[in-house]
Amino acid sequence: MAAYRSAAGFQRVLHAVKHVCFSKQRCGVIICRYSTVYDPTEKTFDKILIANRGEIACRVIKTCKKMGIKTVAVHSDVDSSAVHVKMADEAVCVGPAPTNKSYLNMDAIMNAIKQTGAQAVHPGYGFLSENKQFAKRLAAEGVSFIGPDTHAIQAMGDKIESKLIAKAAKVNTIPGFDGVVKDAEEAVKIAGEIGYPVMIKASAGGGGKGMRIAWNDEETREGFRFSSQEAASSFGDDRLLIEKFIDNPRHIEIQVLADKHGNALWLNERECSIQRRNQKVVEEAPSTFLDPDTRRAMGEQAVSLAKAVKYSSAGTVEFLVDSKKNFYFLEMNTRLQVEHPITECITGLDLVQQMIRIAMGYKLQHKQSDIPINGWAIESRVYAEDPYKSFGLPSIGRLSQYQEPLDLRNVRVDSGIEEGSDISIYYDPMISKLVTYGKTREEALKKMEEALDNYVIRGVTHNIPLLREIIVHPRFVSGDISTKFLPEVYPDGFKGHMLTAGERRELLATAAALYVAVEIDGEKVEVSGEWNLASALLPLTINGKHRTLQVYKHAYFKLRVLSKLAASLSKHMPEKVPEDTSSILRSPMPGSVVAVSVKPGDNVAEGQEICVIEAMKMQNSMTAAKAAKVKSVHCKAGDTVGEGDLLVELE
C-alpha cells in the first residue's frame, strides 16, 4: 500500500494489487452449474427451518428457493437484521446473543418449529448439527432432520466409538487409547504409554475446538485442561481421548453421500492441510498429492465406514496422510462440511439438494461411475482476524465498507454478511468462503489471486493479506504442503508481504501520480487510468501492466509524498517510543476473561500463565513475558475485554 499527503494534509492509503477485468456476474451461480436438475414436480418439503446462522444458513436458503421450498430462519436478538433473516420467508427470535441461550437452545428452536409449522430442519454445521438429542426430539415430533439418523450421529460423533467402528470396518486408524481419559494425570500416563507427541481432542464435536498437541507431560496437563473446557463450551461434552500425533501429515478428507436404501458414493477428496490452530484456512479439490489408486482406496474405505453405521445424508470422512501416502482415519463429520463448495464445483452436484432429497426418502440419482473430477477448485476462508497475531486472532467491528469480487468470472462467494453487518465476539469470525474454479489448478490459483485483490473489506481487520501470500508461495504452488505449512514458512509469525524494489517503485509512483508526477530512484514510471477517489478500487495501468489499488485509511505499506519543505522538516519530528510490552499484558483480541491465575504481589516466571481469554469459543492462555512480581491486576473472571485492554502490570 502507499499513502500520500498533500499540502492540505489530505491522506489516502492505496493497496497495490493485480487486476484483470471480466464481465460482471453475481456470485453463487457462476461456477457451480449443477448437473442435478431441480424438478419442481418432485415432492419434498413445503417448509424447512434452518437451525443456524450466517453464510451456511444463506447457503441452505438459496437451494431451498431453487427447489420451491419455503424457509424459516432462527436468530438471536443481535442477529435480528442479519442477512439470513432477510433471505428467509419467516424468522423467529430464539434468544439473546450467547449461543447457549439461542442457537443451542433446543427448547426455543422446537417452539419455533411448532410456531411456523416447519416439516424439516437443516442444521448446517456446528451448533446442533451433530447433536443426537436434537435429532431425537425432532423425530419424536414427526419433524425430519436433514442429516443422518441418531444412531449414525452417536456412532460417528463420539470419537472413541467411531474409532472402534472404523477398525471393525477395516478402515486404517491411528494408534491411541480407545477410551475416555478421566483426568490430567491419567492423560499423562496414557501419553507416556503411547509415546510423544500425542493429540488430545474432544470426543464430541470438531472444527479444531477442544484439540491440543502435547510434546511432554506438562503440555499434556495443560492441553487436557484447555481441551476439556473448550469441548464443554462448544459441544456440552467435556470427554477427551488421546492418540498418537502423526507429525507433518497432510489432512485430506473424502466427501460421502448415502441414501436410506443402502446406496453410498464417495465424491472425491478435498485437500485441507493449510491450517492454523487445527482449523482450516485454504482448501482445494482435488489434491495434488493423491494418485488414482490412493484416491480410490480412501474413497472405498470412507464408503465402507458409512455403510457400517447405515449412514444416510452428506458426510465427510477425514484422514491424515503421511509422506508415503499411508492414510489413517481421523474422524467422520456427520453434517455438511464448511468446505463443501469446492466438491460441488468439481462434481456439479448441489449437496444441499442431495441432503434434502435423501431426507425425503429418495434414492441417490447417481452411480459411482457418474462422479467426475471436472477441473480444480480452491477455497479461501475469509475471517475477521488479525493474521499478524498467531496467524489470526479474532477481530470485531462493523463492516463500514464491503464489496465482494463479483466482477470476476469463475468466482463464488458464500457469505452471510453485508455492508453494515457487525462481527461480534459471540460467533465464529468467518466473513465468507471465497471459491475460485478453473480447468487447471494454475487457472484456479490465478483466479483466487485476482479475487483476493478485488475483495474490499473495511471496518474489521481481516486475513486476506495472509491468504494472498499463501496462494502465491512457491511451496503452495508446487503442492509441497502439510499441516505444518504456516509455522514452517513463517517460523516467526506472519509479517506481511515484503515489497520488491519494483513493487516499491510502483507504489511510490502511483502515490506521487495522484499528487504530482515524479521520477522514482531515477527511473520514469508511467501511471495512467480513470481515477475515482470515491471508489474503493482504482484500476490503473503502471508501465503497461494492469493493477488495481485499494483505497485505505490505514496502510500495510505507508508511503508519504511530501513537498520539499515538509520533507526537510519531517526529520525533526520525534518518533513515538514503543511501549515496553515485557512489563504489561494487554489483551491481543476482544473476548471474555475465563480465569485469572495471579494477584498483586505474586512472583511469576517467564512463560507462566497469567490469565485465559476466550474469544469466539477458543480459549487462549496469556503468559508472562519475563520473570517478575505482579504489580496490579486489571481484570477478573467474567469480564469482557477489548483488543488492547490492559490486563496485568508487572514490576
mmCIF file with all atom_site columns, N, CA, C and O in Angstrom, residues 127-145:
data_model
loop_
_atom_site.group_PDB
_atom_site.id
_atom_site.type_symbol
_atom_site.label_atom_id
_atom_site.label_alt_id
_atom_site.label_comp_id
_atom_site.label_asym_id
_atom_site.label_entity_id
_atom_site.label_seq_id
_atom_site.pdbx_PDB_ins_code
_atom_site.Cartn_x
_atom_site.Cartn_y
_atom_site.Cartn_z
_atom_site.occupancy
_atom_site.B_iso_or_equiv
_atom_site.pdbx_formal_charge
_atom_site.auth_seq_id
_atom_site.auth_comp_id
_atom_site.auth_asym_id
_atom_site.auth_atom_id
_atom_site.pdbx_PDB_model_num
ATOM 1  N N  . PHE A 1 127 ? -23.070 -25.767 15.968 1.00 0.00 ? 127 PHE A N  1
ATOM 2  C CA . PHE A 1 127 ? -24.282 -25.685 16.780 1.00 0.00 ? 127 PHE A CA 1
ATOM 3  C C  . PHE A 1 127 ? -24.881 -27.074 17.040 1.00 0.00 ? 127 PHE A C  1
ATOM 4  O O  . PHE A 1 127 ? -24.239 -27.930 17.624 1.00 0.00 ? 127 PHE A O  1
ATOM 5  N N  . LEU A 1 128 ? -26.113 -27.326 16.567 1.00 0.00 ? 128 LEU A N  1
ATOM 6  C CA . LEU A 1 128 ? -26.809 -28.579 16.870 1.00 0.00 ? 128 LEU A CA 1
ATOM 7  C C  . LEU A 1 128 ? -26.702 -29.608 15.746 1.00 0.00 ? 128 LEU A C  1
ATOM 8  O O  . LEU A 1 128 ? -27.410 -30.623 15.767 1.00 0.00 ? 128 LEU A O  1
ATOM 9  N N  . SER A 1 129 ? -25.799 -29.378 14.792 1.00 0.00 ? 129 SER A N  1
ATOM 10 C CA . SER A 1 129 ? -25.768 -30.231 13.599 1.00 0.00 ? 129 SER A CA 1
ATOM 11 C C  . SER A 1 129 ? -25.381 -31.673 13.895 1.00 0.00 ? 129 SER A C  1
ATOM 12 O O  . SER A 1 129 ? -25.758 -32.579 13.144 1.00 0.00 ? 129 SER A O  1
ATOM 13 N N  . GLU A 1 130 ? -24.635 -31.920 14.976 1.00 0.00 ? 130 GLU A N  1
ATOM 14 C CA . GLU A 1 130 ? -24.221 -33.277 15.317 1.00 0.00 ? 130 GLU A CA 1
ATOM 15 C C  . GLU A 1 130 ? -24.681 -33.657 16.724 1.00 0.00 ? 130 GLU A C  1
ATOM 16 O O  . GLU A 1 130 ? -24.027 -34.445 17.399 1.00 0.00 ? 130 GLU A O  1
ATOM 17 N N  . ASN A 1 131 ? -25.818 -33.100 17.109 1.00 0.00 ? 131 ASN A N  1
ATOM 18 C CA . ASN A 1 131 ? -26.362 -33.349 18.440 1.00 0.00 ? 131 ASN A CA 1
ATOM 19 C C  . ASN A 1 131 ? -27.479 -34.388 18.343 1.00 0.00 ? 131 ASN A C  1
ATOM 20 O O  . ASN A 1 131 ? -28.555 -34.112 17.808 1.00 0.00 ? 131 ASN A O  1
ATOM 21 N N  . LYS A 1 132 ? -27.226 -35.574 18.860 1.00 0.00 ? 132 LYS A N  1
ATOM 22 C CA . LYS A 1 132 ? -28.199 -36.664 18.716 1.00 0.00 ? 132 LYS A CA 1
ATOM 23 C C  . LYS A 1 132 ? -29.483 -36.390 19.491 1.00 0.00 ? 132 LYS A C  1
ATOM 24 O O  . LYS A 1 132 ? -30.569 -36.838 19.091 1.00 0.00 ? 132 LYS A O  1
ATOM 25 N N  . GLN A 1 133 ? -29.390 -35.654 20.615 1.00 0.00 ? 133 GLN A N  1
ATOM 26 C CA . GLN A 1 133 ? -30.588 -35.347 21.386 1.00 0.00 ? 133 GLN A CA 1
ATOM 27 C C  . GLN A 1 133 ? -31.540 -34.459 20.587 1.00 0.00 ? 133 GLN A C  1
ATOM 28 O O  . GLN A 1 133 ? -32.759 -34.625 20.641 1.00 0.00 ? 133 GLN A O  1
ATOM 29 N N  . PHE A 1 134 ? -30.973 -33.527 19.840 1.00 0.00 ? 134 PHE A N  1
ATOM 30 C CA . PHE A 1 134 ? -31.793 -32.659 18.995 1.00 0.00 ? 134 PHE A CA 1
ATOM 31 C C  . PHE A 1 134 ? -32.483 -33.479 17.915 1.00 0.00 ? 134 PHE A C  1
ATOM 32 O O  . PHE A 1 134 ? -33.687 -33.319 17.658 1.00 0.00 ? 134 PHE A O  1
ATOM 33 N N  . ALA A 1 135 ? -31.733 -34.386 17.281 1.00 0.00 ? 135 ALA A N  1
ATOM 34 C CA . ALA A 1 135 ? -32.325 -35.237 16.244 1.00 0.00 ? 135 ALA A CA 1
ATOM 35 C C  . ALA A 1 135 ? -33.434 -36.115 16.814 1.00 0.00 ? 135 ALA A C  1
ATOM 36 O O  . ALA A 1 135 ? -34.469 -36.337 16.166 1.00 0.00 ? 135 ALA A O  1
ATOM 37 N N  . LYS A 1 136 ? -33.231 -36.609 18.050 1.00 0.00 ? 136 LYS A N  1
ATOM 38 C CA . LYS A 1 136 ? -34.262 -37.428 18.693 1.00 0.00 ? 136 LYS A CA 1
ATOM 39 C C  . LYS A 1 136 ? -35.524 -36.624 18.974 1.00 0.00 ? 136 LYS A C  1
ATOM 40 O O  . LYS A 1 136 ? -36.651 -37.109 18.772 1.00 0.00 ? 136 LYS A O  1
ATOM 41 N N  . ARG A 1 137 ? -35.362 -35.408 19.450 1.00 0.00 ? 137 ARG A N  1
ATOM 42 C CA . ARG A 1 137 ? -36.525 -34.568 19.745 1.00 0.00 ? 137 ARG A CA 1
ATOM 43 C C  . ARG A 1 137 ? -37.308 -34.244 18.476 1.00 0.00 ? 137 ARG A C  1
ATOM 44 O O  . ARG A 1 137 ? -38.543 -34.209 18.487 1.00 0.00 ? 137 ARG A O  1
ATOM 45 N N  . LEU A 1 138 ? -36.594 -34.027 17.381 1.00 0.00 ? 138 LEU A N  1
ATOM 46 C CA . LEU A 1 138 ? -37.277 -33.777 16.110 1.00 0.00 ? 138 LEU A CA 1
ATOM 47 C C  . LEU A 1 138 ? -38.071 -35.005 15.683 1.00 0.00 ? 138 LEU A C  1
ATOM 48 O O  . LEU A 1 138 ? -39.241 -34.893 15.267 1.00 0.00 ? 138 LEU A O  1
ATOM 49 N N  . ALA A 1 139 ? -37.441 -36.168 15.781 1.00 0.00 ? 139 ALA A N  1
ATOM 50 C CA . ALA A 1 139 ? -38.114 -37.409 15.385 1.00 0.00 ? 139 ALA A CA 1
ATOM 51 C C  . ALA A 1 139 ? -39.363 -37.643 16.223 1.00 0.00 ? 139 ALA A C  1
ATOM 52 O O  . ALA A 1 139 ? -40.403 -38.098 15.707 1.00 0.00 ? 139 ALA A O  1
ATOM 53 N N  . ALA A 1 140 ? -39.289 -37.330 17.505 1.00 0.00 ? 140 ALA A N  1
ATOM 54 C CA . ALA A 1 140 ? -40.436 -37.518 18.398 1.00 0.00 ? 140 ALA A CA 1
ATOM 55 C C  . ALA A 1 140 ? -41.613 -36.630 18.011 1.00 0.00 ? 140 ALA A C  1
ATOM 56 O O  . ALA A 1 140 ? -42.769 -36.972 18.273 1.00 0.00 ? 140 ALA A O  1
ATOM 57 N N  . GLU A 1 141 ? -41.310 -35.495 17.377 1.00 0.00 ? 141 GLU A N  1
ATOM 58 C CA . GLU A 1 141 ? -42.365 -34.563 16.954 1.00 0.00 ? 141 GLU A CA 1
ATOM 59 C C  . GLU A 1 141 ? -42.765 -34.768 15.499 1.00 0.00 ? 141 GLU A C  1
ATOM 60 O O  . GLU A 1 141 ? -43.573 -34.001 14.966 1.00 0.00 ? 141 GLU A O  1
ATOM 61 N N  . GLY A 1 142 ? -42.174 -35.784 14.859 1.00 0.00 ? 142 GLY A N  1
ATOM 62 C CA . GLY A 1 142 ? -42.502 -36.054 13.466 1.00 0.00 ? 142 GLY A CA 1
ATOM 63 C C  . GLY A 1 142 ? -41.889 -35.061 12.493 1.00 0.00 ? 142 GLY A C  1
ATOM 64 O O  . GLY A 1 142 ? -42.370 -34.896 11.368 1.00 0.00 ? 142 GLY A O  1
ATOM 65 N N  . VAL A 1 143 ? -40.819 -34.414 12.914 1.00 0.00 ? 143 VAL A N  1
ATOM 66 C CA . VAL A 1 143 ? -40.125 -33.437 12.065 1.00 0.00 ? 143 VAL A CA 1
ATOM 67 C C  . VAL A 1 143 ? -38.858 -34.085 11.512 1.00 0.00 ? 143 VAL A C  1
ATOM 68 O O  . VAL A 1 143 ? -38.082 -34.701 12.257 1.00 0.00 ? 143 VAL A O  1
ATOM 69 N N  . SER A 1 144 ? -38.630 -33.957 10.220 1.00 0.00 ? 144 SER A N  1
ATOM 70 C CA . SER A 1 144 ? -37.469 -34.584 9.584  1.00 0.00 ? 144 SER A CA 1
ATOM 71 C C  . SER A 1 144 ? -36.188 -33.807 9.887  1.00 0.00 ? 144 SER A C  1
ATOM 72 O O  . SER A 1 144 ? -36.165 -32.578 9.816  1.00 0.00 ? 144 SER A O  1
ATOM 73 N N  . PHE A 1 145 ? -35.145 -34.541 10.220 1.00 0.00 ? 145 PHE A N  1
ATOM 74 C CA . PHE A 1 145 ? -33.818 -33.970 10.419 1.00 0.00 ? 145 PHE A CA 1
ATOM 75 C C  . PHE A 1 145 ? -33.041 -34.180 9.130  1.00 0.00 ? 145 PHE A C  1
ATOM 76 O O  . PHE A 1 145 ? -32.851 -35.320 8.689  1.00 0.00 ? 145 PHE A O  1
#
